[in-house]
């Protein structure tokens, strides 16, 4: 099925882009809490591109109006460098994953963390801004306005345009791919060290690490063919003009070129090439959500958000935390009952004249008879024998009392020792956390 112009994109394409932007938006909060600056940058570029594409295809459907030229400047600059924002941020994610695998260390000093943030912001936003300037060198006029699409970037195809602008996006993808392969090889060689590295981590785990490594590689495999295809199409299907001078390239720079549906239909490959580019923009949000928004932490946040909305709407929901708390309280009570059990005692039997030691479990053991001085038993006075014959008398063995006291003292000492060890470990952990911070992706 072939399309002659871009009228087919309405209204399906704006809806596709709006859903894509929403999926990217709900993915960002979990990575914001984890401090993953580069991953957030990928989402920001995807959200901006989808919002702009949806807005333009709605406003410029069936018309060529240009009510606000400043908006056209913003759109052409954003779309000119959006690919660089995605590829450079992905490159920094892969580099960070490789560096963590190489050092097998997640904790870094505050100074190292500041430098990491600097480079994350530089790759995520600084490099794309730099390419706005480089694109201006190869920009022949202000921008184009395409019917049904709205403002679009334009580039005057010269060897300088390829050297300064087009070639760098595929290069970023290739470098990111190399770092991904190196990270995977390093993880395979040091699997035990890498797995133990994530035990004390509060933000990351081993599954998340391998998932980021794999899915970021998937993004590269999808992104690289597209940007490489753009370079090939511009070099083969269109005329590459020789670079003469700055004045020649920027002659009549402020003009705006308007593409009607008739002009679009008359240009070979125009609908095909631009359709692939625009639908790829809409696809970025879905890929971003699949790769970075389906982790365990993200799913917990989605669940919390849904429960919050349902409660605000008046639905009464029972939280699982209540059941968990009650079960934990019951377990604590059972442990307390076991800890404070009754002591062993000796009961003199009326008929046998023997002492039986009865414990909590109800078991009975025989002990020496009354009157024996062995094992620390106290000899009874004859005056009390008649009274004891009529009543059951419970007599505690001093030896058992001493044993109970010794057990209580030893258990108390052991508990105090455990408490001191826990406090020392907690202080050590807090000191370590104050001195170091976890790395972000």
Coordinates of C-alpha atoms in Angstrom, one line a residue:
X1 CA 0.0 0.0 0.0
X2 CA 1.5 3.3 -1.0
X3 CA 0.5 6.8 0.1
X4 CA 0.8 9.9 -2.1
X5 CA 1.0 12.5 0.7
X6 CA 1.0 12.7 4.5
X7 CA -2.8 13.1 4.9
X8 CA -3.0 9.5 6.0
X9 CA -1.2 10.2 9.2
X10 CA -4.2 12.0 10.8
X11 CA -5.6 11.1 13.3
X12 CA -3.8 7.9 13.9
X13 CA -0.3 9.4 14.2
X14 CA -1.1 12.0 16.8
X15 CA -2.8 9.4 19.0
X16 CA 0.2 7.1 18.6
X17 CA 2.6 9.9 19.6
X18 CA 0.5 11.0 22.6
X19 CA 0.4 7.4 24.0
X20 CA 4.2 7.1 23.4
X21 CA 4.8 10.3 25.3
X22 CA 2.6 9.2 28.3
X23 CA 4.5 5.9 28.5
X24 CA 7.8 7.7 28.6
X25 CA 6.5 10.1 31.2
X26 CA 5.4 7.4 33.6
X27 CA 8.8 5.6 33.2
X28 CA 10.9 8.6 34.4
X29 CA 10.0 8.8 38.2
X30 CA 11.7 5.5 39.2
X31 CA 14.9 6.4 37.4
X32 CA 14.8 9.9 38.9
X33 CA 14.8 8.3 42.4
X34 CA 17.7 6.1 41.4
X35 CA 19.7 9.0 40.0
X36 CA 19.9 7.6 36.4
X37 CA 20.5 10.9 34.6
X38 CA 21.4 9.5 31.2
X39 CA 18.3 7.2 31.2
X40 CA 16.1 10.2 32.1
X41 CA 17.7 12.1 29.2
X42 CA 16.7 9.4 26.8
X43 CA 13.1 9.8 28.0
X44 CA 13.2 13.6 27.9
X45 CA 14.2 13.6 24.2
X46 CA 11.5 11.0 23.4
X47 CA 8.8 12.9 25.2
X48 CA 9.7 16.2 23.5
X49 CA 9.8 14.7 20.1
X50 CA 6.5 12.9 20.5
X51 CA 4.7 16.0 21.8
X52 CA 6.1 18.2 19.0
X53 CA 5.2 15.6 16.3
X54 CA 1.6 15.1 17.7
X55 CA 1.1 18.9 17.9
X56 CA 2.3 19.6 14.4
X57 CA 0.3 16.9 12.7
X58 CA -2.8 18.2 14.4
X59 CA -2.3 21.9 13.7
X60 CA -0.9 21.5 10.2
X61 CA -3.3 18.9 8.9
X62 CA -4.4 20.0 5.5
X63 CA -2.9 23.5 5.7
X64 CA 0.4 25.5 5.3
X65 CA -0.2 28.2 7.8
X66 CA 2.7 29.6 9.7
X67 CA 1.2 31.7 12.5
X68 CA 4.2 31.6 14.8
X69 CA 7.6 31.4 13.1
X70 CA 9.5 31.1 16.4
X71 CA 7.8 27.7 16.9
X72 CA 9.2 26.6 13.6
X73 CA 12.7 27.5 14.7
X74 CA 12.2 25.5 17.9
X75 CA 10.9 22.5 16.0
X76 CA 13.7 22.4 13.4
X77 CA 16.4 22.8 16.1
X78 CA 14.8 20.0 18.2
X79 CA 14.3 17.5 15.4
X80 CA 17.8 18.3 14.0
X81 CA 19.5 17.1 17.2
X82 CA 17.0 14.7 18.7
X83 CA 18.8 11.6 17.3
X84 CA 22.1 12.9 18.8
X85 CA 20.4 13.2 22.2
X86 CA 19.2 9.6 22.1
X87 CA 22.5 8.2 20.9
X88 CA 24.8 10.2 23.1
X89 CA 22.8 9.4 26.2
X90 CA 22.7 5.8 25.3
X91 CA 26.5 5.9 24.8
X92 CA 26.9 7.2 28.4
X93 CA 24.7 4.5 29.8
X94 CA 26.7 1.8 28.2
X95 CA 30.0 3.4 29.2
X96 CA 28.8 3.6 32.9
X97 CA 27.7 -0.1 32.8
X98 CA 31.1 -1.1 31.4
X99 CA 32.9 1.0 34.0
X100 CA 31.0 -0.6 36.9
X101 CA 31.7 -4.1 35.5
X102 CA 35.4 -3.2 35.1
X103 CA 35.8 -1.8 38.6
X104 CA 33.3 -4.1 40.2
X105 CA 32.3 -1.2 42.5
X106 CA 29.0 0.6 42.9
X107 CA 30.1 3.0 45.6
X108 CA 31.9 6.2 44.6
X109 CA 33.1 9.3 46.4
X110 CA 31.0 12.5 46.3
X111 CA 33.7 14.1 44.1
X112 CA 33.4 11.1 41.6
X113 CA 29.7 11.4 41.8
X114 CA 29.8 15.1 40.8
X115 CA 32.0 14.3 37.9
X116 CA 29.7 11.5 36.8
X117 CA 26.7 13.8 36.9
X118 CA 28.6 16.4 34.9
X119 CA 29.4 13.9 32.2
X120 CA 25.9 12.5 32.3
X121 CA 24.4 15.9 31.7
X122 CA 27.1 16.7 29.0
X123 CA 26.3 13.5 27.0
X124 CA 22.5 13.8 27.6
X125 CA 22.1 17.5 26.8
X126 CA 25.4 19.2 26.2
X127 CA 26.4 17.2 23.1
X128 CA 23.0 17.7 21.4
X129 CA 23.2 21.5 22.1
X130 CA 26.7 21.5 20.5
X131 CA 25.2 19.8 17.4
X132 CA 22.7 22.6 17.1
X133 CA 25.6 24.9 16.3
X134 CA 27.2 22.3 14.0
X135 CA 23.9 21.9 12.2
X136 CA 23.6 25.6 11.7
X137 CA 26.9 25.5 9.7
X138 CA 25.2 23.1 7.2
X139 CA 21.8 24.7 7.3
X140 CA 20.8 26.2 4.0
X141 CA 17.7 28.2 5.1
X142 CA 15.5 28.8 8.1
X143 CA 13.2 25.7 7.9
X144 CA 10.6 24.0 5.8
X145 CA 6.8 23.8 6.3
X146 CA 5.3 20.6 5.0
X147 CA 1.6 20.3 4.6
X148 CA 0.2 17.7 7.1
X149 CA 3.5 17.6 9.0
X150 CA 4.3 21.3 9.9
X151 CA 7.8 22.8 10.4
X152 CA 10.7 20.5 9.6
X153 CA 14.5 20.8 9.7
X154 CA 16.5 21.3 6.6
X155 CA 20.2 20.7 5.7
X156 CA 22.2 21.9 2.7
X157 CA 23.9 18.7 1.6
X158 CA 27.6 19.2 1.2
X159 CA 30.7 17.2 2.3
X160 CA 30.9 19.6 5.3
X161 CA 27.4 18.6 6.4
X162 CA 28.3 14.9 6.4
X163 CA 31.6 15.5 8.2
X164 CA 30.1 17.8 10.9
X165 CA 26.6 16.5 11.3
X166 CA 25.4 13.3 9.7
X167 CA 28.3 10.9 10.4
X168 CA 28.4 11.4 14.2
X169 CA 25.2 9.7 15.1
X170 CA 26.2 6.3 13.7
X171 CA 29.6 6.7 15.3
X172 CA 28.0 7.2 18.7
X173 CA 26.0 4.1 18.2
X174 CA 29.0 2.0 17.3
X175 CA 31.0 3.3 20.3
X176 CA 28.1 2.5 22.6
X177 CA 27.9 -1.0 21.0
X178 CA 31.6 -1.6 21.7
X179 CA 31.2 -0.6 25.4
X180 CA 28.2 -2.9 25.7
X181 CA 30.2 -5.8 24.4
X182 CA 33.1 -5.0 26.7
X183 CA 30.7 -4.8 29.7
X184 CA 29.2 -8.2 28.8
X185 CA 32.6 -9.9 28.5
X186 CA 33.8 -8.4 31.8
X187 CA 30.6 -9.6 33.6
X188 CA 31.0 -13.1 32.2
X189 CA 34.6 -13.3 33.4
X190 CA 33.9 -11.9 36.9
X191 CA 30.3 -13.2 37.5
X192 CA 30.8 -13.9 41.2
X193 CA 32.4 -10.5 42.0
X194 CA 29.7 -8.7 40.0
X195 CA 26.9 -10.6 41.7
X196 CA 28.4 -9.9 45.2
X197 CA 28.8 -6.2 44.3
X198 CA 25.0 -5.7 44.3
X199 CA 24.3 -7.3 47.7
X200 CA 24.7 -4.1 49.7
X201 CA 23.2 -1.8 47.0
X202 CA 20.0 0.1 47.8
X203 CA 19.3 1.4 44.3
X204 CA 20.4 -1.4 42.0
X205 CA 20.5 -5.1 41.7
X206 CA 22.2 -7.7 39.4
X207 CA 19.0 -8.4 37.4
X208 CA 18.5 -4.7 36.8
X209 CA 22.1 -4.3 35.7
X210 CA 22.0 -7.1 33.1
X211 CA 18.6 -5.9 32.0
X212 CA 19.9 -2.4 31.4
X213 CA 22.9 -3.8 29.6
X214 CA 20.7 -6.0 27.3
X215 CA 17.9 -3.6 26.6
X216 CA 20.2 -0.7 25.9
X217 CA 21.9 -2.9 23.4
X218 CA 18.5 -3.5 21.8
X219 CA 18.0 0.2 21.5
X220 CA 21.3 0.5 19.7
X221 CA 20.4 -2.3 17.3
X222 CA 17.2 -0.4 16.4
X223 CA 18.7 3.1 16.4
X224 CA 21.8 2.4 14.4
X225 CA 20.2 1.0 11.2
X226 CA 17.8 4.0 11.1
X227 CA 20.5 6.7 11.4
X228 CA 22.8 4.8 9.0
X229 CA 19.9 4.6 6.6
X230 CA 19.5 8.4 6.8
X231 CA 23.1 8.9 5.9
X232 CA 22.9 6.5 2.9
X233 CA 19.6 8.1 1.6
X234 CA 21.0 11.6 1.8
X235 CA 24.2 10.6 0.1
X236 CA 22.5 8.5 -2.7
X237 CA 19.0 9.8 -3.4
X238 CA 19.8 13.5 -3.2
X239 CA 22.4 15.7 -4.8
X240 CA 25.5 16.4 -2.7
X241 CA 26.7 19.9 -3.6
X242 CA 30.3 21.1 -3.2
X243 CA 31.2 23.3 -0.3
X244 CA 32.0 26.8 -1.7
X245 CA 31.9 29.2 1.2
X246 CA 29.8 30.2 4.2
X247 CA 28.1 32.9 2.2
X248 CA 27.1 30.4 -0.5
X249 CA 25.6 28.0 2.0
X250 CA 23.7 30.7 3.9
X251 CA 22.6 32.8 1.0
X252 CA 19.0 34.0 1.6
X253 CA 19.1 32.1 4.9
X254 CA 15.8 33.6 6.4
X255 CA 13.5 32.2 3.7
X256 CA 11.0 29.5 4.6
X257 CA 10.2 26.8 2.0
X258 CA 6.6 25.5 1.9
X259 CA 5.8 22.0 0.7
X260 CA 2.2 21.5 -0.6
X261 CA 0.7 18.1 -1.0
X262 CA 1.1 18.4 -4.8
X263 CA 4.9 19.1 -4.3
X264 CA 5.2 16.2 -2.0
X265 CA 3.5 13.9 -4.4
X266 CA 5.7 15.1 -7.2
X267 CA 9.0 14.3 -5.3
X268 CA 10.1 10.7 -5.5
X269 CA 10.7 9.0 -2.2
X270 CA 9.6 12.0 -0.1
X271 CA 6.6 10.4 1.5
X272 CA 8.5 7.1 2.2
X273 CA 11.6 8.7 3.7
X274 CA 9.8 11.2 5.9
X275 CA 7.2 8.7 7.0
X276 CA 9.9 6.4 8.3
X277 CA 11.5 9.2 10.2
X278 CA 8.3 10.4 11.8
X279 CA 7.0 7.0 12.8
X280 CA 10.4 6.3 14.3
X281 CA 9.9 9.3 16.5
X282 CA 6.6 7.9 17.8
X283 CA 8.2 4.5 18.3
X284 CA 10.8 5.9 20.8
X285 CA 8.4 6.2 23.7
X286 CA 7.2 2.6 23.4
X287 CA 10.8 1.3 23.2
X288 CA 11.8 3.5 26.2
X289 CA 8.9 2.1 28.3
X290 CA 9.7 -1.5 27.3
X291 CA 13.4 -1.2 28.0
X292 CA 13.4 1.0 31.1
X293 CA 9.8 1.1 32.5
X294 CA 9.0 -2.6 33.1
X295 CA 11.4 -3.2 36.0
X296 CA 10.3 -4.3 39.5
X297 CA 10.7 -0.8 41.0
X298 CA 8.7 0.8 38.2
X299 CA 5.9 -1.8 38.5
X300 CA 5.7 -1.1 42.3
X301 CA 5.3 2.6 41.6
X302 CA 2.6 2.0 39.0
X303 CA 0.7 -0.2 41.5
X304 CA 1.0 2.5 44.2
X305 CA -0.2 5.2 41.7
X306 CA -3.2 3.1 40.7
X307 CA -4.2 2.4 44.3
X308 CA -3.9 6.1 45.1
X309 CA -6.2 7.0 42.3
X310 CA -8.7 4.4 43.2
X311 CA -8.7 5.6 46.8
X312 CA -9.2 9.1 45.7
X313 CA -12.2 8.0 43.6
X314 CA -13.8 6.4 46.7
X315 CA -12.9 2.8 46.4
X316 CA -12.0 1.1 49.8
X317 CA -9.0 -1.1 49.3
X318 CA -7.3 -3.3 51.9
X319 CA -3.6 -2.9 52.0
X320 CA -1.4 -5.9 52.2
X321 CA 0.8 -4.1 54.6
X322 CA -1.8 -4.5 57.4
X323 CA -1.7 -8.3 57.0
X324 CA 2.0 -8.3 57.0
X325 CA 2.2 -6.1 60.1
X326 CA -0.3 -8.3 62.0
X327 CA 1.6 -11.5 61.1
X328 CA 4.9 -9.9 62.1
X329 CA 3.4 -8.8 65.4
X330 CA 2.1 -12.4 66.0
X331 CA 5.5 -13.8 65.3
X332 CA 7.1 -11.3 67.7
X333 CA 4.6 -12.3 70.4
X334 CA 5.4 -16.0 69.9
X335 CA 9.1 -15.3 70.2
X336 CA 8.5 -13.3 73.4
X337 CA 6.5 -16.2 74.9
X338 CA 9.3 -18.6 74.1
X339 CA 11.9 -16.3 75.5
X340 CA 10.1 -15.8 78.9
X341 CA 9.3 -19.4 79.7
X342 CA 8.9 -20.7 83.2
X343 CA 12.0 -22.0 85.1
X344 CA 12.5 -25.6 86.0
X345 CA 11.3 -26.6 89.4
X346 CA 11.3 -29.6 91.6
X347 CA 8.2 -31.1 93.1
X348 CA 8.2 -33.6 95.9
X349 CA 5.8 -36.4 95.4
X350 CA 3.8 -37.4 98.4
X351 CA 3.9 -41.1 97.8
X352 CA 7.4 -41.7 96.6
X353 CA 9.3 -39.1 98.6
X354 CA 11.2 -38.2 95.4
X355 CA 11.7 -34.9 93.6
X356 CA 10.6 -34.6 90.0
X357 CA 11.9 -31.9 87.8
X358 CA 9.1 -30.6 85.6
X359 CA 9.9 -28.4 82.6
X360 CA 7.9 -26.4 80.2
X361 CA 7.3 -29.4 78.0
X362 CA 6.0 -31.5 80.9
X363 CA 8.8 -34.0 81.0
X364 CA 9.8 -35.5 84.3
X365 CA 13.2 -36.6 85.6
X366 CA 14.1 -38.1 89.0
X367 CA 16.3 -36.4 91.5
X368 CA 17.7 -37.5 94.8
X369 CA 15.2 -38.0 97.6
X370 CA 14.6 -35.7 100.5
X371 CA 17.2 -35.3 103.1
X372 CA 20.1 -35.9 100.8
X373 CA 22.9 -33.3 100.9
X374 CA 24.2 -34.2 97.5
X375 CA 23.7 -31.8 94.6
X376 CA 23.1 -28.9 97.0
X377 CA 19.7 -30.1 98.5
X378 CA 18.7 -28.8 101.9
X379 CA 17.9 -31.2 104.7
X380 CA 14.4 -30.7 106.0
X381 CA 13.7 -30.3 109.8
X382 CA 11.7 -33.1 111.4
X383 CA 9.2 -30.6 112.7
X384 CA 8.0 -29.9 109.2
X385 CA 7.7 -33.5 108.0
X386 CA 4.2 -34.0 109.4
X387 CA 3.0 -30.9 107.7
X388 CA 4.6 -31.8 104.4
X389 CA 2.9 -35.2 104.4
X390 CA -0.5 -33.6 104.2
X391 CA 0.3 -31.1 101.5
X392 CA 2.2 -31.0 98.2
X393 CA 5.3 -28.8 98.7
X394 CA 7.2 -27.3 95.9
X395 CA 10.9 -27.1 96.8
X396 CA 13.4 -25.3 94.5
X397 CA 16.8 -26.8 94.0
X398 CA 19.6 -24.3 94.7
X399 CA 21.6 -26.0 91.9
X400 CA 18.8 -25.4 89.4
X401 CA 18.4 -21.8 90.6
X402 CA 22.1 -21.2 90.1
X403 CA 21.9 -22.7 86.6
X404 CA 19.0 -20.6 85.7
X405 CA 20.8 -17.4 87.0
X406 CA 23.9 -18.4 85.0
X407 CA 21.8 -18.9 81.9
X408 CA 20.0 -15.6 82.3
X409 CA 23.3 -13.7 82.9
X410 CA 24.9 -15.4 79.9
X411 CA 21.9 -14.7 77.7
X412 CA 21.8 -11.1 78.8
X413 CA 25.5 -10.7 78.1
X414 CA 25.1 -12.2 74.7
X415 CA 22.2 -9.9 73.9
X416 CA 24.2 -6.9 75.0
X417 CA 27.1 -8.1 72.9
X418 CA 24.8 -8.5 69.9
X419 CA 23.3 -5.0 70.4
X420 CA 26.8 -3.5 70.6
X421 CA 27.9 -5.3 67.4
X422 CA 24.7 -4.1 65.6
X423 CA 25.3 -0.5 66.7
X424 CA 28.9 -0.6 65.6
X425 CA 27.9 -2.1 62.2
X426 CA 25.2 0.5 61.8
X427 CA 27.6 3.4 62.6
X428 CA 30.2 1.9 60.2
X429 CA 27.5 1.7 57.5
X430 CA 26.3 5.2 58.1
X431 CA 29.9 6.5 58.0
X432 CA 30.5 4.6 54.7
X433 CA 27.3 6.0 53.2
X434 CA 28.3 9.5 54.2
X435 CA 31.7 9.1 52.5
X436 CA 30.4 7.4 49.4
X437 CA 27.4 7.4 47.1
X438 CA 26.0 4.9 44.6
X439 CA 26.7 5.3 41.0
X440 CA 23.8 6.3 38.6
X441 CA 23.2 5.2 35.0

